[in-house]
Tab-separated table of C-alpha atoms in Angstrom:
chain	number	residue	atom	x	y	z
H	883	MET	CA	-55.126	92.371	-10.537
H	884	LYS	CA	-53.694	92.040	-7.022
H	885	ARG	CA	-52.917	88.381	-7.614
H	886	ARG	CA	-51.100	89.112	-10.870
H	887	LEU	CA	-49.033	91.803	-9.168
H	888	SER	CA	-48.062	89.331	-6.445
H	889	VAL	CA	-46.817	86.892	-9.100
H	890	THR	CA	-44.689	89.633	-10.659
H	891	LEU	CA	-43.272	90.469	-7.252
H	892	PHE	CA	-42.562	86.778	-6.655
H	893	VAL	CA	-40.603	86.530	-9.911
H	894	SER	CA	-38.614	89.728	-9.456
H	895	LEU	CA	-37.591	89.063	-5.854
H	896	LEU	CA	-36.487	85.529	-6.594
H	897	ALA	CA	-34.194	86.810	-9.314
H	898	VAL	CA	-31.840	88.345	-6.723
H	899	VAL	CA	-28.454	86.617	-6.880
H	900	SER	CA	-26.158	86.709	-3.890
H	901	PRO	CA	-22.511	87.531	-4.660
H	902	PHE	CA	-21.501	84.679	-2.341
H	903	VAL	CA	-22.236	81.593	-4.430
H	904	LEU	CA	-21.033	78.228	-3.123
H	905	ALA	CA	-20.918	74.784	-4.647
H	906	SER	CA	-23.939	72.719	-5.674
H	907	CYS	CA	-25.561	70.543	-3.021
H	908	GLY	CA	-25.431	67.457	-5.236
H	909	ASP	CA	-27.946	64.703	-5.882
H	910	GLU	CA	-30.381	65.675	-3.118
H	911	ALA	CA	-31.254	68.802	-5.094
H	912	THR	CA	-31.861	66.911	-8.339
H	913	PRO	CA	-35.515	66.414	-9.237
H	914	PRO	CA	-36.655	62.774	-9.213
H	915	PRO	CA	-38.078	60.915	-12.220
H	916	LYS	CA	-41.699	61.751	-12.850
H	917	VAL	CA	-44.618	59.352	-12.648
H	918	PRO	CA	-47.049	58.018	-15.262
H	919	THR	CA	-49.477	60.535	-16.741
H	920	ARG	CA	-53.245	60.835	-16.740
H	921	PRO	CA	-54.045	60.813	-20.457
H	922	MET	CA	-56.582	63.268	-21.795
H	923	THR	CA	-59.554	61.690	-23.490
H	924	GLY	CA	-62.053	62.954	-26.013
H	925	PRO	CA	-65.580	62.020	-27.038
H	926	GLY	CA	-65.911	58.349	-27.862
H	927	ALA	CA	-62.550	57.460	-26.346
H	928	ALA	CA	-61.876	54.604	-23.962
H	929	PRO	CA	-62.745	55.251	-20.292
H	930	PRO	CA	-60.327	57.756	-18.697
H	931	VAL	CA	-57.260	56.316	-17.043
H	932	GLN	CA	-56.597	57.969	-13.703
H	933	ALA	CA	-53.166	58.146	-12.094
H	934	PRO	CA	-53.066	58.402	-8.301
H	935	TYR	CA	-50.588	61.259	-8.505
H	936	GLY	CA	-48.233	62.919	-10.975
H	937	MET	CA	-48.533	64.918	-14.163
H	938	ASN	CA	-51.318	65.009	-16.707
H	939	ASP	CA	-51.391	65.632	-20.424
H	940	ALA	CA	-52.648	69.206	-20.265
H	941	PRO	CA	-50.217	71.636	-21.983
H	942	SER	CA	-48.076	73.617	-19.551
H	943	SER	CA	-49.473	76.859	-20.978
H	944	THR	CA	-52.889	75.902	-19.549
H	945	ARG	CA	-53.856	77.824	-16.413
H	946	PRO	CA	-56.250	76.533	-13.740
H	947	TYR	CA	-59.005	78.928	-14.798
H	948	ASP	CA	-58.706	78.052	-18.511
H	949	GLN	CA	-61.230	75.787	-20.180
H	950	PRO	CA	-60.024	72.158	-20.350
H	951	ALA	CA	-58.106	71.598	-23.559
H	952	GLN	CA	-59.505	69.195	-26.118
H	953	ALA	CA	-57.260	66.331	-27.118
H	954	THR	CA	-55.590	67.006	-30.476
H	955	HIS	CA	-54.345	63.438	-30.882
H	956	PRO	CA	-56.158	60.102	-30.815
H	957	ALA	CA	-56.809	58.522	-27.433
H	958	MET	CA	-55.404	55.022	-26.916
H	959	ASN	CA	-57.774	52.223	-27.821
H	960	ALA	CA	-59.807	50.352	-25.222
H	961	ARG	CA	-57.530	47.315	-25.070
H	962	ALA	CA	-54.430	49.446	-24.580
H	963	ALA	CA	-56.256	51.542	-21.963
H	964	ALA	CA	-57.051	48.404	-19.970
H	965	PHE	CA	-53.373	47.417	-19.883
H	966	TYR	CA	-52.474	51.013	-19.039
H	967	GLN	CA	-54.886	51.067	-16.109
H	968	GLY	CA	-53.270	47.911	-14.775
H	969	GLY	CA	-49.842	49.511	-15.133
H	970	LEU	CA	-50.929	52.553	-13.132
H	971	GLN	CA	-52.310	50.371	-10.373
H	972	SER	CA	-49.098	48.335	-10.227
H	973	PHE	CA	-46.998	51.499	-10.146
H	974	ALA	CA	-49.068	52.908	-7.284
H	975	ILE	CA	-48.096	49.991	-5.015
H	976	GLY	CA	-44.476	49.946	-6.155
H	977	ASP	CA	-44.711	46.798	-8.298
H	978	LEU	CA	-42.548	48.243	-11.046
H	979	ALA	CA	-41.826	44.968	-12.829
H	980	SER	CA	-45.543	44.380	-13.319
H	981	ALA	CA	-46.084	48.019	-14.303
H	982	ARG	CA	-43.359	47.744	-16.942
H	983	ALA	CA	-44.942	44.608	-18.389
H	984	GLN	CA	-48.397	46.167	-18.561
H	985	PHE	CA	-47.248	49.453	-20.070
H	986	ALA	CA	-45.316	47.446	-22.658
H	987	GLN	CA	-48.494	45.494	-23.451
H	988	ALA	CA	-50.327	48.812	-23.870
H	989	THR	CA	-47.766	49.934	-26.460
H	990	GLN	CA	-48.202	46.647	-28.324
H	991	ALA	CA	-51.988	46.907	-28.219
H	992	ASP	CA	-51.789	50.468	-29.574
H	993	PRO	CA	-48.424	51.377	-31.159
H	994	ARG	CA	-49.517	55.028	-31.344
H	995	ALA	CA	-50.323	55.333	-27.625
H	996	HIS	CA	-47.721	57.968	-26.809
H	997	GLN	CA	-48.734	58.110	-23.122
H	998	ALA	CA	-48.003	54.397	-22.791
H	999	PHE	CA	-44.509	54.839	-24.226
H	1000	TYR	CA	-43.861	57.709	-21.830
H	1001	SER	CA	-45.082	55.783	-18.794
H	1002	LEU	CA	-43.097	52.737	-19.884
H	1003	GLY	CA	-40.028	54.970	-19.960
H	1004	VAL	CA	-40.732	56.237	-16.426
H	1005	VAL	CA	-40.794	52.701	-15.055
H	1006	GLN	CA	-37.799	51.604	-17.126
H	1007	GLU	CA	-35.792	54.546	-15.805
H	1008	ARG	CA	-36.582	53.631	-12.209
H	1009	LEU	CA	-35.582	50.028	-12.931
H	1010	ARG	CA	-32.323	51.220	-14.576
H	1011	ASP	CA	-33.529	49.686	-17.840
H	1012	GLU	CA	-31.511	51.042	-20.766
H	1013	GLY	CA	-34.671	51.137	-22.878
H	1014	ALA	CA	-36.023	54.189	-21.024
H	1015	GLY	CA	-34.548	56.722	-23.427
H	1016	ALA	CA	-35.943	54.940	-26.479
H	1017	SER	CA	-39.417	54.848	-24.906
H	1018	TYR	CA	-39.342	58.578	-24.162
H	1019	ARG	CA	-38.150	59.364	-27.681
H	1020	GLN	CA	-40.890	57.226	-29.192
H	1021	ALA	CA	-43.499	59.131	-27.168
H	1022	PHE	CA	-42.444	62.523	-28.515
H	1023	THR	CA	-41.843	61.121	-31.984
H	1024	LEU	CA	-45.522	60.126	-32.074
H	1025	VAL	CA	-46.568	63.507	-30.634
H	1026	PRO	CA	-43.691	65.997	-31.148
H	1027	ALA	CA	-45.114	68.492	-28.633
H	1028	TYR	CA	-45.696	65.923	-25.896
H	1029	GLU	CA	-44.158	67.759	-22.962
H	1030	PRO	CA	-43.927	64.970	-20.325
H	1031	ALA	CA	-41.730	62.830	-22.583
H	1032	ILE	CA	-39.556	65.757	-23.684
H	1033	ILE	CA	-38.969	66.766	-20.061
H	1034	ALA	CA	-38.310	63.187	-18.944
H	1035	TYR	CA	-35.813	62.492	-21.738
H	1036	ALA	CA	-33.944	65.749	-21.097
H	1037	MET	CA	-33.698	64.996	-17.377
H	1038	LEU	CA	-32.613	61.420	-18.104
H	1039	LEU	CA	-29.735	62.865	-20.130
H	1040	ALA	CA	-28.965	65.256	-17.278
H	1041	ARG	CA	-28.891	62.413	-14.733
H	1042	LYS	CA	-26.398	60.671	-17.009
H	1043	ASN	CA	-24.304	63.865	-16.880
H	1044	GLN	CA	-25.032	64.571	-20.556
H	1045	LEU	CA	-25.990	68.147	-19.757
H	1046	GLY	CA	-24.886	69.560	-23.106
H	1047	GLU	CA	-27.064	67.082	-24.993
H	1048	ALA	CA	-30.019	67.849	-22.706
H	1049	GLU	CA	-29.569	71.572	-23.319
H	1050	ARG	CA	-29.384	71.041	-27.092
H	1051	LEU	CA	-32.641	69.061	-27.109
H	1052	LEU	CA	-34.462	71.632	-24.982
H	1053	ASN	CA	-33.266	74.582	-27.048
H	1054	GLU	CA	-34.447	72.793	-30.187
H	1055	LYS	CA	-37.850	72.077	-28.654
H	1056	ARG	CA	-38.086	75.585	-27.261
H	1057	GLY	CA	-37.714	76.932	-30.769
H	1058	GLN	CA	-40.528	74.654	-31.928
H	1059	MET	CA	-42.710	75.267	-28.833
H	1060	PRO	CA	-42.180	78.899	-27.754
H	1061	LYS	CA	-45.297	78.850	-25.565
H	1062	SER	CA	-44.203	75.794	-23.544
H	1063	ALA	CA	-43.615	76.728	-19.920
H	1064	ALA	CA	-42.536	73.122	-19.280
H	1065	VAL	CA	-39.704	73.148	-21.804
H	1066	ALA	CA	-38.471	76.520	-20.542
H	1067	ALA	CA	-38.573	75.408	-16.896
H	1068	THR	CA	-36.680	72.202	-17.704
H	1069	LEU	CA	-34.039	74.181	-19.574
H	1070	ALA	CA	-33.727	76.353	-16.460
H	1071	GLU	CA	-33.182	73.187	-14.400
H	1072	VAL	CA	-30.423	72.043	-16.758
H	1073	LYS	CA	-28.745	75.468	-16.626
H	1074	SER	CA	-28.852	75.254	-12.828
H	1075	LEU	CA	-27.200	71.830	-12.947
H	1076	GLN	CA	-24.534	73.396	-15.189
H	1077	LYS	CA	-23.964	75.929	-12.365
H	1078	ASP	CA	-25.177	78.768	-14.611
H	1079	THR	CA	-27.455	80.224	-11.952
H	1080	GLY	CA	-28.031	83.516	-13.750
H	1081	SER	CA	-29.419	81.779	-16.841
H	1082	ALA	CA	-31.385	79.341	-14.691
H	1083	GLN	CA	-33.175	82.139	-12.842
H	1084	ARG	CA	-33.811	84.134	-16.014
H	1085	ILE	CA	-35.236	81.215	-17.995
H	1086	ALA	CA	-37.411	80.084	-15.074
H	1087	GLN	CA	-38.857	83.607	-14.949
H	1088	GLU	CA	-39.549	83.368	-18.675
H	1089	ALA	CA	-41.481	80.156	-18.026
H	1090	LEU	CA	-43.583	81.998	-15.438
H	1091	LYS	CA	-44.267	84.797	-17.912
H	1092	ILE	CA	-45.704	82.161	-20.256
H	1093	ASN	CA	-47.843	80.804	-17.422
H	1094	PRO	CA	-47.682	82.503	-14.001
H	1095	ASP	CA	-49.349	79.435	-12.490
H	1096	TYR	CA	-46.782	76.911	-13.735
H	1097	ARG	CA	-45.658	75.444	-10.408
H	1098	PRO	CA	-42.638	73.404	-11.573
H	1099	ALA	CA	-40.916	76.637	-12.666
H	1100	MET	CA	-41.360	78.008	-9.146
H	1101	VAL	CA	-39.761	74.862	-7.716
H	1102	VAL	CA	-36.851	75.224	-10.167
H	1103	ILE	CA	-36.248	78.752	-8.843
H	1104	ALA	CA	-36.236	77.501	-5.254
H	1105	ARG	CA	-34.033	74.524	-6.082
H	1106	ASP	CA	-31.470	76.721	-7.853
H	1107	HIS	CA	-31.274	79.007	-4.822
H	1108	TYR	CA	-30.776	75.924	-2.633
H	1109	ARG	CA	-28.018	74.510	-4.820
H	1110	ASN	CA	-26.203	77.828	-4.682
H	1111	ARG	CA	-26.590	78.171	-0.879
H	1112	ARG	CA	-29.017	81.094	-1.017
H	1113	LEU	CA	-31.140	79.432	1.623
H	1114	ASP	CA	-33.150	82.496	2.639
H	1115	LEU	CA	-34.235	83.060	-0.958
H	1116	ALA	CA	-34.995	79.361	-1.355
H	1117	LEU	CA	-37.224	79.475	1.732
H	1118	TYR	CA	-38.912	82.623	0.442
H	1119	ALA	CA	-39.689	80.874	-2.846
H	1120	LEU	CA	-40.979	77.820	-1.022
H	1121	GLN	CA	-43.184	79.978	1.195
H	1122	ALA	CA	-44.770	81.438	-1.933
H	1123	ILE	CA	-45.405	77.927	-3.251
H	1124	LEU	CA	-46.537	76.203	-0.055
H	1125	ASP	CA	-47.914	78.877	2.291
H	1126	GLY	CA	-48.536	82.125	0.443
H	1127	PHE	CA	-48.144	85.561	2.042
H	1128	GLU	CA	-50.352	87.733	4.180
H	1129	PRO	CA	-53.031	88.611	3.369
H	1130	VAL	CA	-53.423	85.024	2.186
H	1131	ASN	CA	-56.735	85.703	0.453
H	1132	GLU	CA	-54.835	87.992	-1.921
H	1133	ASN	CA	-51.554	86.021	-2.031
H	1134	PRO	CA	-52.542	82.367	-1.591
H	1135	PRO	CA	-50.095	79.462	-1.808
H	1136	ARG	CA	-49.336	78.578	-5.391
H	1137	ASP	CA	-49.268	74.800	-4.783
H	1138	LYS	CA	-49.554	73.891	-1.095
H	1139	ASP	CA	-49.361	70.141	-1.767
H	1140	ASN	CA	-46.297	70.224	-4.031
H	1141	ALA	CA	-44.273	67.224	-2.856
H	1142	GLU	CA	-40.972	68.324	-4.389
H	1143	ALA	CA	-41.278	71.707	-2.669
H	1144	LEU	CA	-42.060	70.008	0.639
H	1145	LEU	CA	-39.021	67.746	0.232
H	1146	LEU	CA	-36.788	70.710	-0.561
H	1147	ARG	CA	-37.980	72.678	2.449
H	1148	GLY	CA	-37.438	69.612	4.606
H	1149	LEU	CA	-33.831	69.390	3.389
H	1150	ILE	CA	-33.242	73.028	4.289
H	1151	PHE	CA	-34.807	72.620	7.733
H	1152	ARG	CA	-32.666	69.521	8.286
H	1153	GLU	CA	-29.561	71.500	7.361
H	1154	GLN	CA	-30.563	74.241	9.802
H	1155	GLY	CA	-31.054	71.759	12.621
H	1156	GLN	CA	-34.850	72.149	12.751
H	1157	ARG	CA	-35.564	68.467	13.242
H	1158	ALA	CA	-39.275	68.607	14.053
H	1159	ALA	CA	-40.026	70.955	11.160
H	1160	ALA	CA	-37.962	68.880	8.730
H	1161	LEU	CA	-39.649	65.662	9.819
H	1162	GLU	CA	-43.081	67.213	9.223
H	1163	GLU	CA	-42.142	68.366	5.719
H	1164	PHE	CA	-40.802	64.927	4.792
H	1165	ARG	CA	-43.924	63.291	6.174
H	1166	LYS	CA	-46.159	65.562	4.079
H	1167	ALA	CA	-44.062	64.922	0.970
H	1168	VAL	CA	-44.414	61.146	1.338
H	1169	THR	CA	-48.165	61.508	1.821
H	1170	ARG	CA	-48.492	63.603	-1.353
H	1171	ARG	CA	-46.107	61.486	-3.455
H	1172	PRO	CA	-45.597	57.932	-2.135
H	1173	ASP	CA	-43.129	57.297	-4.982
H	1174	LEU	CA	-40.809	60.120	-3.842
H	1175	VAL	CA	-37.944	57.959	-2.629
H	1176	GLU	CA	-35.733	60.712	-1.245
H	1177	ALA	CA	-38.543	61.907	1.033
H	1178	ARG	CA	-39.101	58.349	2.267
H	1179	VAL	CA	-35.399	57.913	3.044
H	1180	GLN	CA	-35.095	61.264	4.824
H	1181	LEU	CA	-38.178	60.606	6.959
H	1182	ALA	CA	-37.040	57.077	7.794
H	1183	THR	CA	-33.588	58.364	8.775
H	1184	TYR	CA	-35.118	60.629	11.414
H	1185	LEU	CA	-37.307	57.792	12.675
H	1186	LEU	CA	-34.313	55.443	12.966
H	1187	GLU	CA	-32.356	58.087	14.863
H	1188	ALA	CA	-35.274	58.258	17.303
H	1189	GLY	CA	-35.254	54.460	17.671
H	1190	ASN	CA	-38.538	54.048	15.807
H	1191	ALA	CA	-37.530	51.248	13.447
H	1192	GLN	CA	-41.079	49.904	13.351
H	1193	GLU	CA	-42.416	53.010	11.573
H	1194	ALA	CA	-39.294	53.422	9.443
H	1195	LEU	CA	-39.487	49.882	8.057
H	1196	PRO	CA	-42.475	50.247	5.666
H	1197	LEU	CA	-41.120	53.569	4.417
H	1198	LEU	CA	-37.824	51.940	3.472
H	1199	GLU	CA	-39.365	48.789	2.043
H	1200	GLY	CA	-41.479	51.070	-0.153
H	1201	ALA	CA	-38.407	53.099	-1.118
H	1202	VAL	CA	-36.575	50.072	-2.526
H	1203	ARG	CA	-39.713	49.021	-4.405
H	1204	PHE	CA	-39.843	52.408	-6.145
H	1205	ASP	CA	-36.054	52.518	-6.657
H	1206	ALA	CA	-34.338	49.161	-6.291
H	1207	GLU	CA	-30.879	50.711	-6.761
H	1208	HIS	CA	-31.099	53.418	-4.083
H	1209	VAL	CA	-28.065	52.759	-1.898
H	1210	ALA	CA	-29.141	54.879	1.091
H	1211	ALA	CA	-32.547	53.178	1.134
H	1212	HIS	CA	-30.948	49.720	1.279
H	1213	LEU	CA	-28.454	50.844	3.932
H	1214	ASN	CA	-31.173	52.257	6.179
H	1215	LEU	CA	-33.389	49.250	5.527
H	1216	GLY	CA	-30.595	47.019	6.806
H	1217	ASP	CA	-30.360	49.140	9.931
H	1218	ALA	CA	-34.125	48.908	10.484
H	1219	TYR	CA	-33.973	45.115	10.164
H	1220	ARG	CA	-31.045	45.018	12.622
H	1221	LEU	CA	-32.945	47.059	15.207
H	1222	LEU	CA	-35.969	44.802	14.761
H	1223	GLU	CA	-33.739	41.735	15.321
H	1224	ARG	CA	-34.191	40.440	11.772
H	1225	TYR	CA	-30.482	39.752	11.526
H	1226	GLY	CA	-30.492	37.641	8.369
H	1227	ASP	CA	-32.464	40.323	6.488
H	1228	ALA	CA	-30.142	43.010	7.819
H	1229	LYS	CA	-27.048	41.184	6.597
H	1230	ARG	CA	-28.638	40.705	3.166
H	1231	GLU	CA	-29.188	44.464	2.816
H	1232	PHE	CA	-25.709	45.362	4.063
H	1233	ASP	CA	-24.143	42.834	1.712
H	1234	TRP	CA	-26.118	44.400	-1.160
H	1235	VAL	CA	-24.721	47.846	-0.288
H	1236	LEU	CA	-21.218	46.428	0.113
H	1237	ALA	CA	-21.404	44.920	-3.378
H	1238	ARG	CA	-22.451	48.296	-4.849
H	1239	ASN	CA	-20.043	50.498	-2.900
H	1240	PRO	CA	-17.370	48.734	-0.834
H	1241	ASN	CA	-15.799	52.096	0.079
H	1242	LEU	CA	-18.875	53.471	1.847
H	1243	PRO	CA	-17.784	53.887	5.487
H	1244	GLN	CA	-21.259	53.616	6.990
H	1245	VAL	CA	-21.928	50.092	5.699
H	1246	HIS	CA	-18.812	48.818	7.482
H	1247	TYR	CA	-19.892	50.541	10.702
H	1248	ASP	CA	-23.388	49.039	10.451
H	1249	LEU	CA	-21.968	45.586	9.767
H	1250	GLY	CA	-19.729	45.996	12.820
H	1251	LEU	CA	-22.792	46.699	14.970
H	1252	LEU	CA	-24.615	43.713	13.516
H	1253	TYR	CA	-21.769	41.256	14.120
H	1254	LEU	CA	-20.956	42.612	17.568
H	1255	PHE	CA	-24.429	42.784	19.110
H	1256	ALA	CA	-26.601	40.236	17.287
H	1257	PRO	CA	-27.011	37.124	19.454
H	1258	SER	CA	-26.692	35.046	16.318
H	1259	VAL	CA	-26.202	35.860	12.644
H	1260	PRO	CA	-27.407	32.974	10.448
H	1261	GLY	CA	-24.552	30.809	9.214
H	1262	MET	CA	-21.939	32.246	11.587
H	1263	THR	CA	-20.408	31.077	14.866
H	1264	PRO	CA	-19.887	33.566	17.709
H	1265	LYS	CA	-16.140	33.511	17.034
H	1266	GLN	CA	-16.695	34.275	13.345
H	1267	GLN	CA	-19.056	37.110	14.258
H	1268	VAL	CA	-16.610	38.846	16.554
H	1269	ALA	CA	-13.782	38.436	14.037
H	1270	GLU	CA	-15.961	40.058	11.366
H	1271	ALA	CA	-16.963	42.815	13.797
H	1272	ILE	CA	-13.304	43.693	14.320
H	1273	LYS	CA	-12.640	43.556	10.591
H	1274	SER	CA	-15.634	45.775	9.738
H	1275	LEU	CA	-14.945	48.385	12.407
H	1276	THR	CA	-11.285	48.562	11.439
H	1277	LYS	CA	-12.291	49.083	7.797
H	1278	PHE	CA	-14.708	51.819	8.870
H	1279	GLN	CA	-11.886	53.649	10.636
H	1280	GLU	CA	-9.734	53.412	7.509
H	1281	LEU	CA	-12.475	54.908	5.284
H	1282	ARG	CA	-14.150	57.458	7.570
H	1283	ASN	CA	-13.616	61.175	7.490
H	1284	LYS	CA	-10.607	61.586	9.715
H	1285	GLY	CA	-12.010	64.760	11.265
H	1286	GLN	CA	-15.205	63.163	12.536
H	1287	ARG	CA	-15.776	61.889	16.063
H	1288	ASP	CA	-17.514	58.574	16.593
H	1289	ASP	CA	-17.660	55.621	18.957
H	1290	SER	CA	-15.886	53.144	16.682
H	1291	GLU	CA	-12.818	52.890	18.944
H	1292	GLU	CA	-14.984	51.981	21.926
H	1293	LEU	CA	-16.859	49.413	19.813
H	1294	LEU	CA	-13.589	47.977	18.550
H	1295	ASN	CA	-12.308	47.589	22.110
H	1296	ARG	CA	-15.526	45.810	23.089
H	1297	ALA	CA	-15.157	43.479	20.141
H	1298	LYS	CA	-11.571	42.648	21.057
H	1299	LEU	CA	-12.574	42.085	24.682
H	1300	LYS	CA	-15.342	39.771	23.537
H	1301	GLU	CA	-12.896	37.933	21.298
H	1302	GLY	CA	-10.592	37.421	24.275
H	1303	GLU	CA	-13.474	36.094	26.367
H	1304	LEU	CA	-14.474	33.648	23.630
H	1305	ASN	CA	-10.902	32.415	23.283
H	1306	ALA	CA	-10.568	31.995	27.055
H	1307	ALA	CA	-13.877	30.127	27.218
H	1308	ALA	CA	-12.785	27.861	24.362
H	1309	ALA	CA	-9.488	27.120	26.114
H	1310	ALA	CA	-11.232	26.348	29.410
H	1311	ALA	CA	-13.562	23.939	27.657
H	1312	GLN	CA	-10.674	21.818	26.348
H	1313	PRO	CA	-10.176	18.575	28.390
H	1314	ALA	CA	-7.040	18.624	30.564
H	1315	ALA	CA	-4.136	16.483	29.337
H	1316	PRO	CA	-3.694	13.328	31.508
H	1317	PRO	CA	-0.569	13.225	33.734
H	1318	PRO	CA	2.265	10.851	32.709
H	1319	ALA	CA	1.659	7.264	33.874
H	1320	ALA	CA	3.807	6.264	36.982
H	1321	ALA	CA	5.574	2.848	37.228
H	1322	ALA	CA	3.945	0.273	39.519
H	1323	ASP	CA	7.106	-0.075	41.677
H	1324	GLY	CA	7.333	3.684	42.217
H	1325	GLY	CA	10.311	3.997	39.813
H	1326	VAL	CA	12.664	1.563	41.604
H	1327	ALA	CA	13.061	-0.653	38.551
H	1328	ASP	CA	14.061	2.307	36.422
H	1329	ALA	CA	16.607	3.389	38.959
H	1330	ALA	CA	18.053	-0.142	39.073
H	1331	THR	CA	18.291	-0.158	35.292
H	1332	ASP	CA	20.085	3.113	35.313
H	1333	ARG	CA	22.666	1.728	37.643
């Protein structure tokens, strides 16, 4: 009874809404795409397919102390399960192209394998493959109450800024699945993204009434507080999830290894200037969910600031494997390569960022550093490098926030000084012009001619 009372207290306290509500924090507060599921299996089914992390197929109304639910739909056949296992293994190491191919083969081997369609959609979404939505829809067409696919499709719509369509789908499914904590929690997330914080908090509480142990709803509550700058309430919610309250034996943490909660608390600590605490939260999040790209990028950023490019490098290389279009990951990866004197690799990453967003100030600053300080950039002469350094740093100054202070003017002066030195050295290296030839008679003949 004490534990149930603590859950009620958790829900009621988190419902408090500050009258001072500020703007949303943007993409950092948006939940990432999920990962492939662990399908449930029944008697006589193919061997179970285990995912290294992520969701499973258990209904969101199931509580930890409930008996395991029996599968109400056929398990995928053995051939499809073998392909699926290969897809999970490829996903775990960030080989998304291979994972996509193997999940697709699983759907061909068993066209009714709804888990395979869902997992195919997860990988397609990360690869920016337009087929992701169709794969999610096929999964919940085969099994209309299949929560992972419903959630994923709704959040895909939300990421495309189709919030009204996501809300319509979730309301429809909520009517069909009134006991689904997952659908309710996802609707709360969408309402939060619509800046309707009151509805978001209320619906998330309704999800917890369906299942007081449904952790994603708790994270939604914390994330909504964060978006709306109620940082104390966000930290309170995260403490309930990650740490619990004294006495801990009566109020234990709800999900101490929840990677999204760890990432969110790291973001808040970073904002509050608690560098060591933020770094630890990001490190834990990456350990729990290696596919969580934002946590990798945040952790690597701190490491780069400390000059530890060696440790940052594998984090960033993993980040671009799990999300090949993540601009910040590519930008930081270029910086790591630059610090490790891999100048050709650094330029490749910066050029990639430049092609995606030529108006990003930081990429011009980083290119300026590369051209100015690299002893040699492949394919460029020293004079070309310094000219590009000046060009990049000048462009950075045009695009930067005019209120910020930085060292770009000092760097620009160094580049111009270096350009002057190169020009002077080039001039000194030119052979001197020979003096005019003198006449053999000392000019007497010319003088006589003139007379």
